[in-house]
PDB file of C-alpha atoms in Angstrom:
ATOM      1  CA  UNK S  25       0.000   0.000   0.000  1.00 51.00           C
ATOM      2  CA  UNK S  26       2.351   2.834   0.705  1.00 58.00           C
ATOM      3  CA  UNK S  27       4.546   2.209  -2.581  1.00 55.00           C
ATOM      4  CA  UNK S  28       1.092   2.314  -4.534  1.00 62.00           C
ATOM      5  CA  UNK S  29       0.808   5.714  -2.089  1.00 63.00           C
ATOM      6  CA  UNK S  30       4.162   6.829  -3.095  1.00 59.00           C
ATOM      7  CA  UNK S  31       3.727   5.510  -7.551  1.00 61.00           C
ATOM      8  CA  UNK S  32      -0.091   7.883  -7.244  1.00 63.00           C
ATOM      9  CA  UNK S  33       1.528  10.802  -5.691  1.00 60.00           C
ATOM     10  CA  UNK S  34       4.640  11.169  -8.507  1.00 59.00           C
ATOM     11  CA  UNK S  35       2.141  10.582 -11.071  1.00 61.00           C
ATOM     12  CA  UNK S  36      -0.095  13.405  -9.723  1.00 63.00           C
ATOM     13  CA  UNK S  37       2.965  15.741  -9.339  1.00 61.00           C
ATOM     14  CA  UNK S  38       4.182  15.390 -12.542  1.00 59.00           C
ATOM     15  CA  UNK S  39       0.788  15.573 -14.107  1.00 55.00           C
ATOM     16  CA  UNK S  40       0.615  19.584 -12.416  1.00 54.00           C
ATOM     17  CA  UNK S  41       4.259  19.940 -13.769  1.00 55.00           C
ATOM     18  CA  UNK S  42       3.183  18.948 -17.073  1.00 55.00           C
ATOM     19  CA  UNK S  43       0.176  21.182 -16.855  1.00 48.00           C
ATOM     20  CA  UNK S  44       2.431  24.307 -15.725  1.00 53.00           C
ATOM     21  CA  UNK S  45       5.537  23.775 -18.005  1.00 50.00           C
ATOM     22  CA  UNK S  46       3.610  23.629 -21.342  1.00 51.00           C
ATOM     23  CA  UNK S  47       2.666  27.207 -21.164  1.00 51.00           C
ATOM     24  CA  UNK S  48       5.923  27.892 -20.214  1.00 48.00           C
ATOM     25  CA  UNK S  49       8.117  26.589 -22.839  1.00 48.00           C
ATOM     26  CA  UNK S  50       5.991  27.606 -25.852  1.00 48.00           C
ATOM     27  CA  UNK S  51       6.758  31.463 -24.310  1.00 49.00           C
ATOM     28  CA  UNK S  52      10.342  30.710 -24.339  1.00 46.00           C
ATOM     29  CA  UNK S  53      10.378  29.119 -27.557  1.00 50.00           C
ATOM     30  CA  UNK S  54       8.518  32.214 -28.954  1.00 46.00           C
ATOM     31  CA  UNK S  55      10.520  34.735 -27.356  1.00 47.00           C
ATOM     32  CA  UNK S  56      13.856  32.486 -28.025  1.00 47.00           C
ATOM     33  CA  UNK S  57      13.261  32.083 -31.448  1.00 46.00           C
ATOM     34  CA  UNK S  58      12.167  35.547 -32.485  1.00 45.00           C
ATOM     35  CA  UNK S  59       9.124  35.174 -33.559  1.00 42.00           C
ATOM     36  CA  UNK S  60      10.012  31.647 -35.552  1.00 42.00           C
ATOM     37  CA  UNK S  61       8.098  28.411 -34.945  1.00 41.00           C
ATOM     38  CA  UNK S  62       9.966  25.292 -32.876  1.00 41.00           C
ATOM     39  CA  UNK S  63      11.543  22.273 -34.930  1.00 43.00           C
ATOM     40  CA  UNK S  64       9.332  20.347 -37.099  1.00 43.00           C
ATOM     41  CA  UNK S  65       6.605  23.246 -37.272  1.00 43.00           C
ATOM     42  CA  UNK S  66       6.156  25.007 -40.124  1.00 45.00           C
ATOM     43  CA  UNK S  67       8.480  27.780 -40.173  1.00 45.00           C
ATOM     44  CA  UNK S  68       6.887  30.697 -41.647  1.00 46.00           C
ATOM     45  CA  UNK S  69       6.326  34.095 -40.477  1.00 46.00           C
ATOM     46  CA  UNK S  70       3.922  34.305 -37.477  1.00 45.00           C
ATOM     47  CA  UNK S  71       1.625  36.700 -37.870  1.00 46.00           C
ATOM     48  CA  UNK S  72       1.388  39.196 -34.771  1.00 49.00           C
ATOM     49  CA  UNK S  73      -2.075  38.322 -32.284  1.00 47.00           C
ATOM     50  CA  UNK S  74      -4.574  39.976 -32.160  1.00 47.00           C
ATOM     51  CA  UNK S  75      -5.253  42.092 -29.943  1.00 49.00           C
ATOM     52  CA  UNK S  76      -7.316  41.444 -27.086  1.00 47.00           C
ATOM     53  CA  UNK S  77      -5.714  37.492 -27.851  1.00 47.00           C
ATOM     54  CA  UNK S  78      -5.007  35.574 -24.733  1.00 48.00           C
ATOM     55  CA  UNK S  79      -1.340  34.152 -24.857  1.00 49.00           C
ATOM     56  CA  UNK S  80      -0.537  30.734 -23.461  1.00 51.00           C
ATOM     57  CA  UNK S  81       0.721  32.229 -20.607  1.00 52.00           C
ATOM     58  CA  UNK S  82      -1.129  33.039 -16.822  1.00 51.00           C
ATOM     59  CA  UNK S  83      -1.930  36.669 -16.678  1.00 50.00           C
ATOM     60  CA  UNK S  84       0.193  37.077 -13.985  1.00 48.00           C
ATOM     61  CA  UNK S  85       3.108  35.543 -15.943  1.00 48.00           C
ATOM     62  CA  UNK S  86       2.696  37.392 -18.842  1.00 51.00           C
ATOM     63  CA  UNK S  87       5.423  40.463 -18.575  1.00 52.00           C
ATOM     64  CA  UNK S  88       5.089  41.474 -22.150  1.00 53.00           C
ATOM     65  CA  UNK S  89       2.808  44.451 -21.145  1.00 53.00           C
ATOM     66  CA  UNK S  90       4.846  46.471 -18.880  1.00 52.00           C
ATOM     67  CA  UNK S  91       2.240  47.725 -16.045  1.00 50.00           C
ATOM     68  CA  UNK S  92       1.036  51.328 -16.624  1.00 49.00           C
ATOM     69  CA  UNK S  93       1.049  53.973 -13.826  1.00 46.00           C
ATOM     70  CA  UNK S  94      -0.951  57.263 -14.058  1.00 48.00           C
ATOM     71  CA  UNK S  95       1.344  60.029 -12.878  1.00 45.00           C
ATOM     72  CA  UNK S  96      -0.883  62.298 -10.132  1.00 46.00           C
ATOM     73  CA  UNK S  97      -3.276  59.678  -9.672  1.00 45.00           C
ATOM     74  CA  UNK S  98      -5.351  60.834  -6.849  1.00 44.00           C
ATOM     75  CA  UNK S  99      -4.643  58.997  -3.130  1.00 48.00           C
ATOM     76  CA  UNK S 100      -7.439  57.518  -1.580  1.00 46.00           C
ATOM     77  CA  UNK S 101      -7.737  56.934   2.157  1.00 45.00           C
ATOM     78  CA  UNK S 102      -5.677  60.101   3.333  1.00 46.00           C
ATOM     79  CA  UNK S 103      -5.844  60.115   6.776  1.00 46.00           C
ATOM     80  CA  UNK S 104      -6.542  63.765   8.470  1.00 50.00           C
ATOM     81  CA  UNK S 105      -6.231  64.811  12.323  1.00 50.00           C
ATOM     82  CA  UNK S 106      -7.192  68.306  12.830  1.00 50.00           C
ATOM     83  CA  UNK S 107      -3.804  69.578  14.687  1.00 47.00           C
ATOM     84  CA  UNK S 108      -1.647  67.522  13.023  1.00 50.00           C
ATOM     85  CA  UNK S 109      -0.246  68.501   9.564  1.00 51.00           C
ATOM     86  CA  UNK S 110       0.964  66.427   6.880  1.00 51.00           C
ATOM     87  CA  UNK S 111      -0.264  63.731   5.052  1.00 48.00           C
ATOM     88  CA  UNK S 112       1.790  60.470   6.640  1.00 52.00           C
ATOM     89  CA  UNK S 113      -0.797  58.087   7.051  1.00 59.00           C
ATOM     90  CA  UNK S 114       1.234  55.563   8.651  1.00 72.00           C
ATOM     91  CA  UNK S 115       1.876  58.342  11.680  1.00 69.00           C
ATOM     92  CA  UNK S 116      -1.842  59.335  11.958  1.00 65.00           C
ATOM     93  CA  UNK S 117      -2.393  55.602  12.286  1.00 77.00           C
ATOM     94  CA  UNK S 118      -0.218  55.243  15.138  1.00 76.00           C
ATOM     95  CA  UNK S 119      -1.039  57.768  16.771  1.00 73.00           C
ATOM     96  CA  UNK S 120      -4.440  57.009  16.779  1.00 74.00           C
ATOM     97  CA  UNK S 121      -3.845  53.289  17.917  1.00 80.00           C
ATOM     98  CA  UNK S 122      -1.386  54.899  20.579  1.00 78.00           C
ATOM     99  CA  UNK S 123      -4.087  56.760  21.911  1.00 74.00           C
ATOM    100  CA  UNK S 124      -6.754  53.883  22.003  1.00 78.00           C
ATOM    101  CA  UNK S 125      -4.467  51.767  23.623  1.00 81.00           C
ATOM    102  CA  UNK S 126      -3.797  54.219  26.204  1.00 79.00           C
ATOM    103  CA  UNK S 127      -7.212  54.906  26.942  1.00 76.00           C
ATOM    104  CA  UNK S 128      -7.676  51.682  29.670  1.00 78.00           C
ATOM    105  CA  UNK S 129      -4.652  53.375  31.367  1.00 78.00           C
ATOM    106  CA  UNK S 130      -6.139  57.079  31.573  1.00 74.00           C
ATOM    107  CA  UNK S 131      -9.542  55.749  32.556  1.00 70.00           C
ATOM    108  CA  UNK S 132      -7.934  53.877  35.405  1.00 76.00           C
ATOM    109  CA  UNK S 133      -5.364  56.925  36.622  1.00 78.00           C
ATOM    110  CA  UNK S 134      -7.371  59.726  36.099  1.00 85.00           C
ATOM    111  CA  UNK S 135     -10.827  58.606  36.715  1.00 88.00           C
ATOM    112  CA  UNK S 136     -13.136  57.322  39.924  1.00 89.00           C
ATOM    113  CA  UNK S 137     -13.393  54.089  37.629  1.00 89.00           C
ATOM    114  CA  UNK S 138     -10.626  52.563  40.011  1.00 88.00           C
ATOM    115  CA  UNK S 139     -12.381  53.063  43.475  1.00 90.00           C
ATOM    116  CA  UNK S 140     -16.053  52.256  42.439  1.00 91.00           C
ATOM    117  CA  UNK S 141     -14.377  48.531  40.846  1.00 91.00           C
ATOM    118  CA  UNK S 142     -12.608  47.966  44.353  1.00 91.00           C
ATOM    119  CA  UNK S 143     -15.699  49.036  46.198  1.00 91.00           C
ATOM    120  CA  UNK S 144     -18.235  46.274  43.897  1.00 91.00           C
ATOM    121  CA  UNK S 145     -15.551  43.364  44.288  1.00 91.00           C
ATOM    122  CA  UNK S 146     -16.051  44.021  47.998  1.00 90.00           C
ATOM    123  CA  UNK S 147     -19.257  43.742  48.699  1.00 89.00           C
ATOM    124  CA  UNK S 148     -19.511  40.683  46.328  1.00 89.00           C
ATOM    125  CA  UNK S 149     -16.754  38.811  48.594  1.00 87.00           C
ATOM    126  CA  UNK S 150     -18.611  40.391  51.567  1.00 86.00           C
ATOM    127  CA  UNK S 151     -21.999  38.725  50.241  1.00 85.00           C
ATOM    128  CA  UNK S 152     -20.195  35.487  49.876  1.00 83.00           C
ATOM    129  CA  UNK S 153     -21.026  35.424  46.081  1.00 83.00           C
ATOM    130  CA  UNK S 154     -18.156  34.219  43.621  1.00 79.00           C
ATOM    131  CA  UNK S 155     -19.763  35.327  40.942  1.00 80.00           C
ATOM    132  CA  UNK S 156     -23.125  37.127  40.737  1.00 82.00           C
ATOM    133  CA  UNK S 157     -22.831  39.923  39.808  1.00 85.00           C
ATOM    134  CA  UNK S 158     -19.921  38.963  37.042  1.00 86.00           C
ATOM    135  CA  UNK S 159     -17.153  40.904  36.402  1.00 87.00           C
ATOM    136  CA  UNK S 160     -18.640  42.298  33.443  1.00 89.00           C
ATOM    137  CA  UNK S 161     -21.567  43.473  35.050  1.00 90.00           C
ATOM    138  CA  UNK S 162     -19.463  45.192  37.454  1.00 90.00           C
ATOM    139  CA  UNK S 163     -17.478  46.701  35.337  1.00 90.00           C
ATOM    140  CA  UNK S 164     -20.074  47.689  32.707  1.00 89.00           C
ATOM    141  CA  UNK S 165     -21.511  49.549  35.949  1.00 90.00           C
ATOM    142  CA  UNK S 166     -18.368  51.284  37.051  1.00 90.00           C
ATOM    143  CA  UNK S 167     -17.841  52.149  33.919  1.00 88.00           C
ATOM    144  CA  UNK S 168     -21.763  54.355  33.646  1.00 90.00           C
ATOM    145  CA  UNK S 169     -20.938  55.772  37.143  1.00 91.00           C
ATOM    146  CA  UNK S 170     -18.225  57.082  35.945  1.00 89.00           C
ATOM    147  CA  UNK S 171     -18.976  58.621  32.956  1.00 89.00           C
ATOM    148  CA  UNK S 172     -22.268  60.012  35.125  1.00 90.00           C
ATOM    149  CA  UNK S 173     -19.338  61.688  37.341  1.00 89.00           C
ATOM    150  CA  UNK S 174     -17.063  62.935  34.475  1.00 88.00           C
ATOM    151  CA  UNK S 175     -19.381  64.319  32.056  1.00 89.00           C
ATOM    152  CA  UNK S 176     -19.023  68.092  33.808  1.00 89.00           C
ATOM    153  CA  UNK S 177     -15.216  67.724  33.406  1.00 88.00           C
ATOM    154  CA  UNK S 178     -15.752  66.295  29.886  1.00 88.00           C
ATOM    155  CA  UNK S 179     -17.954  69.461  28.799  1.00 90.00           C
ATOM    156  CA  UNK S 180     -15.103  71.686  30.058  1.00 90.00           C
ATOM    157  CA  UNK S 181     -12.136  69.831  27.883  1.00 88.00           C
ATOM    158  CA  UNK S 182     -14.408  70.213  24.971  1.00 87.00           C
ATOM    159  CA  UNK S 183     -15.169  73.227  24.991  1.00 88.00           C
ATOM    160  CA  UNK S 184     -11.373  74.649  26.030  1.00 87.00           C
ATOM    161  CA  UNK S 185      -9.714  72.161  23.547  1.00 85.00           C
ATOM    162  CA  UNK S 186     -11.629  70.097  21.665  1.00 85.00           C
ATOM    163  CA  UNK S 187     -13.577  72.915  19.935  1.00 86.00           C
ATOM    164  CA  UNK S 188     -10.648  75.686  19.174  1.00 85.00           C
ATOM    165  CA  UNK S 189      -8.773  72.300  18.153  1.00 83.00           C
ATOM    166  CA  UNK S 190     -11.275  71.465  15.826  1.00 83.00           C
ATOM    167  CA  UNK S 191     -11.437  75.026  14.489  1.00 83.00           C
ATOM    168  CA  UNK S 192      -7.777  74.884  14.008  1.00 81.00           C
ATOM    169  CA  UNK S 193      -7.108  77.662  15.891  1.00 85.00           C
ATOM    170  CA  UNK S 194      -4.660  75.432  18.050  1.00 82.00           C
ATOM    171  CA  UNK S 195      -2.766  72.299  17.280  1.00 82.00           C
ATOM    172  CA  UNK S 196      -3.202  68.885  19.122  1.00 77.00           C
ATOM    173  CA  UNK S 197      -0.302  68.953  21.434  1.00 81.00           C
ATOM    174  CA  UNK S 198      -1.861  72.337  22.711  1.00 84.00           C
ATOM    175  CA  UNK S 199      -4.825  70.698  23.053  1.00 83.00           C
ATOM    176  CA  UNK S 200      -3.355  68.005  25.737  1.00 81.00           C
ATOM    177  CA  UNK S 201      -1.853  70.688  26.992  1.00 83.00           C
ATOM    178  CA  UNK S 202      -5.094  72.869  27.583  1.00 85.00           C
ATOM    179  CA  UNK S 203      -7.117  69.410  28.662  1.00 84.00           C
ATOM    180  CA  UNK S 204      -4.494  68.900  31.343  1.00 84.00           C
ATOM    181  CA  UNK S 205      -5.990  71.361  33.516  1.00 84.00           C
ATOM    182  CA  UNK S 206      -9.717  70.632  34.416  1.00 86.00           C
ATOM    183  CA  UNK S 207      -8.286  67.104  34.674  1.00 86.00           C
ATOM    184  CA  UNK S 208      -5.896  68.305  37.030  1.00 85.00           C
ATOM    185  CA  UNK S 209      -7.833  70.489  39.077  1.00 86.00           C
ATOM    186  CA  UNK S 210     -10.851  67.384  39.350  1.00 88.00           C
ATOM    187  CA  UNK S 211      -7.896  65.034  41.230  1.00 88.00           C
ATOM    188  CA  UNK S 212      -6.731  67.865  43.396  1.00 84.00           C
ATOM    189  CA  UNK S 213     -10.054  67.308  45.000  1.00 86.00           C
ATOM    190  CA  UNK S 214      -9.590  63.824  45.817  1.00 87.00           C
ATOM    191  CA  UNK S 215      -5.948  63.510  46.138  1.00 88.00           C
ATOM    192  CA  UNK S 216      -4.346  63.498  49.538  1.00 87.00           C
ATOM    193  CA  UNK S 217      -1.421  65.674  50.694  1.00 84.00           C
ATOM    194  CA  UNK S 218       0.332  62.922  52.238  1.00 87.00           C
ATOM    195  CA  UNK S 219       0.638  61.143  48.669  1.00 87.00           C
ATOM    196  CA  UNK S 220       1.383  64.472  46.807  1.00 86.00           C
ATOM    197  CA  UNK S 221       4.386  64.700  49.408  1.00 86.00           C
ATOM    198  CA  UNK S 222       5.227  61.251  48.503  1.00 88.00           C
ATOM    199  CA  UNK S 223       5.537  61.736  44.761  1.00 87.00           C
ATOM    200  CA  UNK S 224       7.113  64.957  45.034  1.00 86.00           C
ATOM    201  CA  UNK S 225      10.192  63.974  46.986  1.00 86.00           C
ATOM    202  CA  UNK S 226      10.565  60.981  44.876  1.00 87.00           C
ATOM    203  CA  UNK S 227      10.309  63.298  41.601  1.00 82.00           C
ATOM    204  CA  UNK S 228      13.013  65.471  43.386  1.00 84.00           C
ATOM    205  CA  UNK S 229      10.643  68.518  42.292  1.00 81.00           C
ATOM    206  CA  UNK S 230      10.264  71.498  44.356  1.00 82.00           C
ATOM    207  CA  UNK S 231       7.183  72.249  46.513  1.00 80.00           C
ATOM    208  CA  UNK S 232       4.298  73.336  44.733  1.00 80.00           C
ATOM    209  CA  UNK S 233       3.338  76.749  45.824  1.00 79.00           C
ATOM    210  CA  UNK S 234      -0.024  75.992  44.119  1.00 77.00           C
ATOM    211  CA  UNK S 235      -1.924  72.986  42.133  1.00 74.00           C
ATOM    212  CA  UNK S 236      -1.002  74.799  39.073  1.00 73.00           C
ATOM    213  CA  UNK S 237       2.720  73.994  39.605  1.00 77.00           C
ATOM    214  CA  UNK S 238       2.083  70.329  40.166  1.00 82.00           C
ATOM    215  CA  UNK S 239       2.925  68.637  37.293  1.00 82.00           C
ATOM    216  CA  UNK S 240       1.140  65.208  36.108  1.00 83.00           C
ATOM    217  CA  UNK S 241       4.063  63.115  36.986  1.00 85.00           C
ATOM    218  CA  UNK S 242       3.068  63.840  40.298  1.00 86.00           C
ATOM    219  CA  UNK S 243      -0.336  63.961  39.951  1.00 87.00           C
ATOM    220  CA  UNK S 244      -1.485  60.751  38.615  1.00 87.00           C
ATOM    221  CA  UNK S 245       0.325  58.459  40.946  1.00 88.00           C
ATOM    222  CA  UNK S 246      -0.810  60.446  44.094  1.00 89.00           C
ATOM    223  CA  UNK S 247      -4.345  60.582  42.745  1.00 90.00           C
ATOM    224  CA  UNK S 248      -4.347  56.577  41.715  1.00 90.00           C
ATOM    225  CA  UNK S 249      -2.690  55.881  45.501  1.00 91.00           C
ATOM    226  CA  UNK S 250      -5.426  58.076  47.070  1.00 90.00           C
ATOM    227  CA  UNK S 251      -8.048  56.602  45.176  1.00 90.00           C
ATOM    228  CA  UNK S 252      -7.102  53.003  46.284  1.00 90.00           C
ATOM    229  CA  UNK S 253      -7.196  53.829  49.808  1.00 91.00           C
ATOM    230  CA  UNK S 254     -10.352  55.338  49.953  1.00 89.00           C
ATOM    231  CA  UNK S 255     -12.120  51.777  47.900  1.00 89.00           C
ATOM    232  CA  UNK S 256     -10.412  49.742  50.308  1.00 91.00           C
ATOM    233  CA  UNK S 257     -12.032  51.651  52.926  1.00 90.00           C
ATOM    234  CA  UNK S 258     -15.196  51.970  52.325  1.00 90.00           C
ATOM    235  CA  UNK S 259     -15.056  47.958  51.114  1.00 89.00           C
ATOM    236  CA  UNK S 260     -13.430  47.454  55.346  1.00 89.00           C
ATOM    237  CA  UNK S 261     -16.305  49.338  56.485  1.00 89.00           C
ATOM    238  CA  UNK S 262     -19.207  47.265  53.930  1.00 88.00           C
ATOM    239  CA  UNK S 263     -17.390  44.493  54.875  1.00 87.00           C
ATOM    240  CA  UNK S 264     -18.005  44.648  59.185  1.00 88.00           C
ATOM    241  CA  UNK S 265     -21.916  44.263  58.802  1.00 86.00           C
ATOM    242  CA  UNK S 266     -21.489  41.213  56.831  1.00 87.00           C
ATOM    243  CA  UNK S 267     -18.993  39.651  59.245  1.00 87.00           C
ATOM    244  CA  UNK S 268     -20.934  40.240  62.191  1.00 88.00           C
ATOM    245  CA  UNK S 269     -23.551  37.838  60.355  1.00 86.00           C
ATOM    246  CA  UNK S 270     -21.229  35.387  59.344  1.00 83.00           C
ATOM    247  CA  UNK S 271     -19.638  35.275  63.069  1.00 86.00           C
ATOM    248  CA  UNK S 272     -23.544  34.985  64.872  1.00 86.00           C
ATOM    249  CA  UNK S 273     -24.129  32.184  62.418  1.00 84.00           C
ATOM    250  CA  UNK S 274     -21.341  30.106  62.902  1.00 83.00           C
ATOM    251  CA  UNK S 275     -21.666  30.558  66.646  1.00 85.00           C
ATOM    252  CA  UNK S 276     -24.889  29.269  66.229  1.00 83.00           C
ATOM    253  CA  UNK S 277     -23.980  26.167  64.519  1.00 81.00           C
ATOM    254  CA  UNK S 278     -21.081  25.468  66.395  1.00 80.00           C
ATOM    255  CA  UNK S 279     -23.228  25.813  69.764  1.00 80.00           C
ATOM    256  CA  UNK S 280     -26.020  23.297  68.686  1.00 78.00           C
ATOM    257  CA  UNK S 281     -23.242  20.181  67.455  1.00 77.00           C
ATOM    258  CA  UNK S 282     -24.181  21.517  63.187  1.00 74.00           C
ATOM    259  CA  UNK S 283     -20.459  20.807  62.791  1.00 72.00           C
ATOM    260  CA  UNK S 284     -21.076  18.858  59.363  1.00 75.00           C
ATOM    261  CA  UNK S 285     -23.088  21.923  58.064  1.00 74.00           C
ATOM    262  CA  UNK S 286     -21.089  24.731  56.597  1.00 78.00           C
ATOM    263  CA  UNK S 287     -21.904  28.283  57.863  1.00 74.00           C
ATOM    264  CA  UNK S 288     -21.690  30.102  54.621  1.00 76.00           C
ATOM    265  CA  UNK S 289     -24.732  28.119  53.288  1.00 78.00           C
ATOM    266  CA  UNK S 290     -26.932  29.737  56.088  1.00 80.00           C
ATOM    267  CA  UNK S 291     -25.208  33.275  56.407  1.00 80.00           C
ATOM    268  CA  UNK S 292     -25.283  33.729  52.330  1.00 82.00           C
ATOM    269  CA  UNK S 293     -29.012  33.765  52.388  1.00 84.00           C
ATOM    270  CA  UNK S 294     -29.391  35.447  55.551  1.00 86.00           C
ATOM    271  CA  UNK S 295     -26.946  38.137  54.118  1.00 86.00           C
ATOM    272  CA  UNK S 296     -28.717  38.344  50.980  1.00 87.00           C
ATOM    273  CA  UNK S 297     -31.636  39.066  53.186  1.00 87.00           C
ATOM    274  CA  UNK S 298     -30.393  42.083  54.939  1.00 85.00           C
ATOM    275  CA  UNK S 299     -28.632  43.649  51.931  1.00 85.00           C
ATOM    276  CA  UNK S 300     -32.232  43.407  50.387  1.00 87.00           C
ATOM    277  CA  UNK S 301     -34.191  44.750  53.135  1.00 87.00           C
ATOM    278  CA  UNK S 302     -32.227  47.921  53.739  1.00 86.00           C
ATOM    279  CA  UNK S 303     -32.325  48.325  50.128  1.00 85.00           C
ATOM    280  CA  UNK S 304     -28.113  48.019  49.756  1.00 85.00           C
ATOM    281  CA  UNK S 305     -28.242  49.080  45.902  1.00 89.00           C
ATOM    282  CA  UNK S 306     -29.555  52.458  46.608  1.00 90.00           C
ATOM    283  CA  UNK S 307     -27.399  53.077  49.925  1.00 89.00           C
ATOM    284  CA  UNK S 308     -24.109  52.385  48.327  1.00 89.00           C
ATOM    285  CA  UNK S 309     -24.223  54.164  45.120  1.00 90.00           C
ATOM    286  CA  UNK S 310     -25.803  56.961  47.087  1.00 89.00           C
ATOM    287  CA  UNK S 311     -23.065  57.246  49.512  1.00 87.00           C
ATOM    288  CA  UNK S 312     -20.433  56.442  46.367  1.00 88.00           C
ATOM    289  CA  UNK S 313     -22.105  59.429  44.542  1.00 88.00           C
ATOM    290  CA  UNK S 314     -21.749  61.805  47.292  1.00 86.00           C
ATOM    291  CA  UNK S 315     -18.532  61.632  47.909  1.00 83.00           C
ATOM    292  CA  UNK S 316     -17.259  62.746  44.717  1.00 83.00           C
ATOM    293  CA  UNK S 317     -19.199  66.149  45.737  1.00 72.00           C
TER     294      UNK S 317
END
C-alpha cells in the first residue's frame, strides 16, 4: 500500500508539472526564437495576435505588457487629524492606535473608575457570592458611574480644547496641553497631601506653591494611591456588617453540634436578606455618589 501511495503521488505531481511547463516553454520558444516556430513546425512568419488574444501564458506571468502607472493619480484613504499637519498616514495611524491603547490606562489613573471597581468586588466577597454579579456586570456599571461623574469635566475639555482644536485655531499637542488642567484640578479634590508629598520627593521637584505647579508626573500616581485607599475603605467598612452575620451564624452552629453543616450556606441567604431589606443598591451608590461632591 504505501509504494502504490508513493507511484499515485509522482504521477499526480508530474501531471501539475506537465500542466504548468507547457505554457511555459511555448513562451520561451517564442521569445527564443524571435518570432520563428519550434523544430518540425512550419516555419513561416507568425503573424502578430490579435489584440485582445489571450497568450498561453497566466496573466500574472505574462510580462510582455509592462504595467502602466498614471502620474498624479489621486490617493485615496488620506488620513486627516485636525492639529496635526501632513499627510503620513502611517503616523496618523499610530497615533491614533497609541491613543486607544492608552485609553484603559487614563480611565484607570485619572478617573473614579478605580475606586467604584474595588468598592463592587467588595461587597460581592462580603456577600459570599463568587460570581453574581460577574465581572462584566461590574465593570459595565463602574464604567456608567463614571462617565455620570465625568461628564461636567468632559464638557469643560471640549469646549477649552476640543472645539478651538477642531477650528484649528490650536494644534493637538496644545490641546493636551489645555485638557491637562480641568483634569488636574478634578484630582486635586480627591488627592491626599500625604501622597502628593510622597511623589514629590521621589520626583526630586520642588514644593508646589499651588496645584497649578504640580505637574502630572506627580499627579497621577498620588491621585491613583489616594483613590485606592479610599475603595479599600469603604469595602473594610461594607465588609463589618457582613462579618458580624457570618460570626452569629457560625456561633450558632457550632453551639447546637451543626459541625457537618457549613456556615456560609446559612449566612449567604441570611446576608442576601439584609442587603435586600435595607435596600443596599440604593445606599451604596448613594453614599459612592456623594462623595465625589
Amino acid at each position: 500500500m504505501t509504494l502504490r501511495a508513493a507511484a499515485r503521488k509522482l504521477a499526480i505531481i508530474a501531471l501539475l508539472s506537465m500542466v504548468w511547463t507547457t505554457p511555459l516553454i511555448a513562451h520561451a520558444s517564442l521569445i527564443g526564437g524571435g518570432g520563428q516556430a519550434a523544430a518540425g513546425i512550419d516555419e513561416g512568419p507568425l503573424a502578430p495576435a490579435p489584440e485582445g488574444k489571450v497568450s498561453g501564458m497566466p496573466a500574472w506571468l505574462d510580462n510582455s505588457t509592462p504595467p502602466v502607472f498614471t502620474a498624479g493619480a489621486p490617493k485615496h484613504g488620506t488620513l486627516q487629524i485636525p492639529g496635526i499637519t501632513g499627510e503620513a498616514v502611517p503616523w496618523s495611524v499610530v497615533v491614533l492606535l497609541t491613543a486607544l491603547t492608552l485609553i484603559p490606562s487614563i480611565l484607570l489613573c485619572m478617573t473614579p473608575f478605580a475606586r467604584l471597581l474595588i468598592v463592587f468586588h467588595f461587597l460581592r466577597q462580603a456577600l459570599g457570592l463568587q460570581t453574581t454579579p460577574s465581572n462584566q456586570t461590574l465593570i459595565g456599571l463602574s464604567l456608567i458611574l463614571t462617565f455620570f461623574l465625568m461628564e461636567p469635566v468632559a464638557n469643560t475639555i471640549y469646549q477649552v480644547a476640543i472645539v478651538p482644536m477642531q477650528a484649528g485655531q490650536i494644534t493637538a499637542i496644545q490641546a493636551v496641553t489645555r485638557a491637562e488642567d480641568p483634569m488636574r484640578h478634578f484630582m486635586a479634590h480627591y488627592v491626599r497631601d500625604k501622597d502628593v508629598a510622597l511623589f514629590v520627593e521621589l520626583a526630586k521637584e520642588p514644593a508646589p506653591a499651588s496645584i497649578n505647579d504640580l505637574s502630572m508626573r506627580v499627579m497621577l500616581p498620588a491621585y491613583i494611591l489616594s483613590e485606592l485607599k479610599a475603595g479599600f475603605q469603604i469595602g473594610a467598612v461594607l465588609f463589618l456588617p457582613f462579618l458580624i452575620v457570618d460570626i452569629v451564624v457560625a456561633s450558632i452552629t457550632t453551639s447546637v453540634g451543626m459541625l457537618q453543616l457549613p456556615p456560609v450556606v446559612i449566612s449567604t441567604p441570611l446576608k442576601l436578606l439584609l442587603f435586600l431589606m435595607v435596600d443596599g443598591w440604593h445606599l451604596l451608590i448613594g453614599s459612592l455618589m456623594r462623595s465625589f461632591n
